[in-house]
Short mmCIF file of C-alpha atoms in Angstrom, two decimals:
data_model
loop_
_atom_site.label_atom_id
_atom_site.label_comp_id
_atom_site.label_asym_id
_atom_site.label_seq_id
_atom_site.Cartn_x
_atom_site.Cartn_y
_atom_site.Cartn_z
CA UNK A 9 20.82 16.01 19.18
CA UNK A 10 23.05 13.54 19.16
CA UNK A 11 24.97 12.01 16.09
CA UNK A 12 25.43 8.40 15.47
CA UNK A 13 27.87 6.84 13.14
CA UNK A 14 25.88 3.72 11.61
CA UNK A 15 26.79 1.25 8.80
CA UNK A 16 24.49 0.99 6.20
CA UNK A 17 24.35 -1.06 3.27
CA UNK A 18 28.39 -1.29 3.62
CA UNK A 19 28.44 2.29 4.07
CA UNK A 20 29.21 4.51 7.12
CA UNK A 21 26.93 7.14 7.47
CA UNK A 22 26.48 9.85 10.32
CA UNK A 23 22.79 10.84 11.20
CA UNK A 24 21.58 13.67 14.10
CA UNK A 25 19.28 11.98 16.03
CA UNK A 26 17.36 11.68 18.90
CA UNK A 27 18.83 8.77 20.72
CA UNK A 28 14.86 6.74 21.02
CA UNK A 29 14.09 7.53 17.41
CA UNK A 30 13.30 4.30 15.67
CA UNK A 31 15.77 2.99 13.05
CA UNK A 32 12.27 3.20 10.70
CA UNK A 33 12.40 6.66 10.52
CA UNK A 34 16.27 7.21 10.27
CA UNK A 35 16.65 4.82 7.01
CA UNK A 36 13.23 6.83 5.82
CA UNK A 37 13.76 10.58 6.65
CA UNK A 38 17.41 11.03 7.46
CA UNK A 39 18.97 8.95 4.79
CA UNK A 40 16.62 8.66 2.19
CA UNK A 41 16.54 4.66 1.86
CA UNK A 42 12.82 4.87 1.09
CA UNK A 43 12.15 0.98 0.78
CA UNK A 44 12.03 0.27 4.15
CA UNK A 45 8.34 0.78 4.59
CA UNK A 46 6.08 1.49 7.70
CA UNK A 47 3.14 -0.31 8.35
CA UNK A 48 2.34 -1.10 11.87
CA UNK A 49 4.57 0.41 14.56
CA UNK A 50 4.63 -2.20 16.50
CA UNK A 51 6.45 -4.99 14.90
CA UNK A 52 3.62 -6.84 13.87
CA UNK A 53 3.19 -6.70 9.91
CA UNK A 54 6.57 -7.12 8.92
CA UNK A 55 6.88 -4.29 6.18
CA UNK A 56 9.92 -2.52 7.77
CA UNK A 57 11.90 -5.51 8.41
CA UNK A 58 15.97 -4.74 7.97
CA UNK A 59 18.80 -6.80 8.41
CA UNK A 60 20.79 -5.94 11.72
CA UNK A 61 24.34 -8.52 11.59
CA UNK A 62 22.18 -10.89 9.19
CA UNK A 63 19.37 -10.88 11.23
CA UNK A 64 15.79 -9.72 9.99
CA UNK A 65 14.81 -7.77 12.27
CA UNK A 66 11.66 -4.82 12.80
CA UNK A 67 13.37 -1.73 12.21
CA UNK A 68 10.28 -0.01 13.83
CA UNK A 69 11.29 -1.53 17.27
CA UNK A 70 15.20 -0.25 17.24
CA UNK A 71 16.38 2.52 18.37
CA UNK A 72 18.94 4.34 16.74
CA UNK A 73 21.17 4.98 19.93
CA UNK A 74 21.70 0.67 19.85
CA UNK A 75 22.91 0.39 16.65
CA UNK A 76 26.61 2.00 16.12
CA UNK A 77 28.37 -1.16 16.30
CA UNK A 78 25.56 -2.93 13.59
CA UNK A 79 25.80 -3.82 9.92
CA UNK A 80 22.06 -2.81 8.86
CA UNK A 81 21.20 -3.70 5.38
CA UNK A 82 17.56 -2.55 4.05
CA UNK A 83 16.39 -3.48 0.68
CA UNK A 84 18.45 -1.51 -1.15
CA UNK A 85 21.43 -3.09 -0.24
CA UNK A 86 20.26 -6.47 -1.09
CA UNK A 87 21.85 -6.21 -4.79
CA UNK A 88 22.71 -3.25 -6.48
CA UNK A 89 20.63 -4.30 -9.88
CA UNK A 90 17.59 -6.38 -8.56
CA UNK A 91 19.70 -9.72 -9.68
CA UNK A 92 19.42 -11.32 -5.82
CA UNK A 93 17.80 -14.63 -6.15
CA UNK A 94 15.22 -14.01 -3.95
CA UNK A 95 14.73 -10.72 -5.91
CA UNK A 96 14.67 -12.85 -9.10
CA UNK A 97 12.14 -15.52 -7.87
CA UNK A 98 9.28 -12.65 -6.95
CA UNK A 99 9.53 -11.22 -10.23
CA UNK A 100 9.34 -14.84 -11.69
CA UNK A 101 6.56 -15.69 -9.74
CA UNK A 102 4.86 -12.02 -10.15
CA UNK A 103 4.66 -12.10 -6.31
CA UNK A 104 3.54 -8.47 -5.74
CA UNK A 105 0.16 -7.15 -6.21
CA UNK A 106 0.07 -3.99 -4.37
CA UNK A 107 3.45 -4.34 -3.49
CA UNK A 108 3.75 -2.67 0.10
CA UNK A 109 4.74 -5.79 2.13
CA UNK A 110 7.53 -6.88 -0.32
CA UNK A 111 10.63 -5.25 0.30
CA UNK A 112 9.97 -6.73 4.15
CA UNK A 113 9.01 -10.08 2.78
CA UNK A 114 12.42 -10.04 0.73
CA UNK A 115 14.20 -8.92 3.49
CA UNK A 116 12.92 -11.95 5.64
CA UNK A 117 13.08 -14.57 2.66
CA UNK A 118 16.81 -13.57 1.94
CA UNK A 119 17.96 -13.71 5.89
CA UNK A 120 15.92 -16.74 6.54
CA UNK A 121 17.97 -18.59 3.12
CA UNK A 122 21.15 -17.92 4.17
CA UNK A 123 20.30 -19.99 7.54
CA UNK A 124 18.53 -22.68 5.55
CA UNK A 125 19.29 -22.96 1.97
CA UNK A 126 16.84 -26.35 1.84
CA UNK A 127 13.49 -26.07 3.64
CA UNK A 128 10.94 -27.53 3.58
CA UNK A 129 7.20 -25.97 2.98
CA UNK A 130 6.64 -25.94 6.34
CA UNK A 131 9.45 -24.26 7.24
CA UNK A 132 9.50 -21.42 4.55
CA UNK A 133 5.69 -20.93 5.85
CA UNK A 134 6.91 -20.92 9.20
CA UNK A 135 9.75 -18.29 8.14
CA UNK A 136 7.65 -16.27 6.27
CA UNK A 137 4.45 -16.32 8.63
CA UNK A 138 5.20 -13.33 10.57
CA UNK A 139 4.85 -11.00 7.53
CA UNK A 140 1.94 -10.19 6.37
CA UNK A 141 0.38 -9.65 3.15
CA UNK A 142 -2.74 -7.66 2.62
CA UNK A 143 -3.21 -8.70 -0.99
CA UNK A 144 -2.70 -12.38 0.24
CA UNK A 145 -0.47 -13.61 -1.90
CA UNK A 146 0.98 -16.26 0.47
CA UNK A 147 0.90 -19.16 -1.86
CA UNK A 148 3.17 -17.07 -4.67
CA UNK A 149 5.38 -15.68 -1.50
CA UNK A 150 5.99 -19.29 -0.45
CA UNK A 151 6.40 -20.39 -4.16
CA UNK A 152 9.12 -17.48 -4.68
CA UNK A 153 10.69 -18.84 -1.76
CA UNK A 154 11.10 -22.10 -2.34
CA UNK A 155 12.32 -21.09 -6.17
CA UNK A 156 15.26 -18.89 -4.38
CA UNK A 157 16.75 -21.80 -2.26
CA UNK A 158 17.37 -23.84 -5.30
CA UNK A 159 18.69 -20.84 -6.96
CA UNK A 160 20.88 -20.34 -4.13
CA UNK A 161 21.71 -23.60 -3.65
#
């Protein structure tokens, strides 16, 4: 197999890899960053979403042998000590219930504020719409996001 050198949460990191193993299961079983979560497979719930260069992005989707020359960030390289805004605005607004979709949810939230640090409801429902919750807790989601851009503002 293959090894790739990848950045990760500021860090370089080798992994030995098949080159079409999905960036899921390197962050899960090769490195150990356990709060990237699976859910779908297909890049349709949302609960493995990463950062690639800012972006959120499926991790499920990628695979490993396209990402050398990325900055991935997963959830727990969002803030060492929980303190990120957005991090700070779920627990304020007791956002999770079962908890499963949140570290995705965050990850979208915190990529979509740095590109828009004043939207509107339609646009944070828009942002956050393509993540999905199976506790529905939309309305707190949406209320947690809104809370971070003025934090971060």
């Amino acid at each position: 197999m293959p090894i790739y050198n990848l950045t990760v949460n500021g860090k370089s990191m080798q992994v030995d890899a098949e080159p079409d193993t999905p960036l899921l299961w390197v962050l899960r079983d090769e490195l150990d960053l356990v709060g990237t979560k699976f859910g779908c497979g297909i890049g349709q719930c949302g609960a493995c979403t990463v950062h690639i260069d800012g972006a959120a992005t499926r991790s499920c989707l990628l695979q490993v042998s396209s990402l050398e020359s990325a900055k991935i960030t997963t959830i727990e390289g969002i803030s060492d000590d929980g303190t990120h805004p957005v991090q700070v605005a779920w627990k304020e607004h007791d956002v999770p219930q079962c908890g499963y979709c949140q570290a995705g949810q965050i990850m979208t939230a915190t990529s979509f504020l740095k590109n828009n640090s004043t939207p509107s409801e339609s646009e944070i429902r828009d942002a956050m719409s393509g993540n999905l919750c199976r506790c529905a807790s939309y309305n707190r989601i949406e209320q947690a996001v809104a809370a971070a851009a003025k934090k971060l503002s």
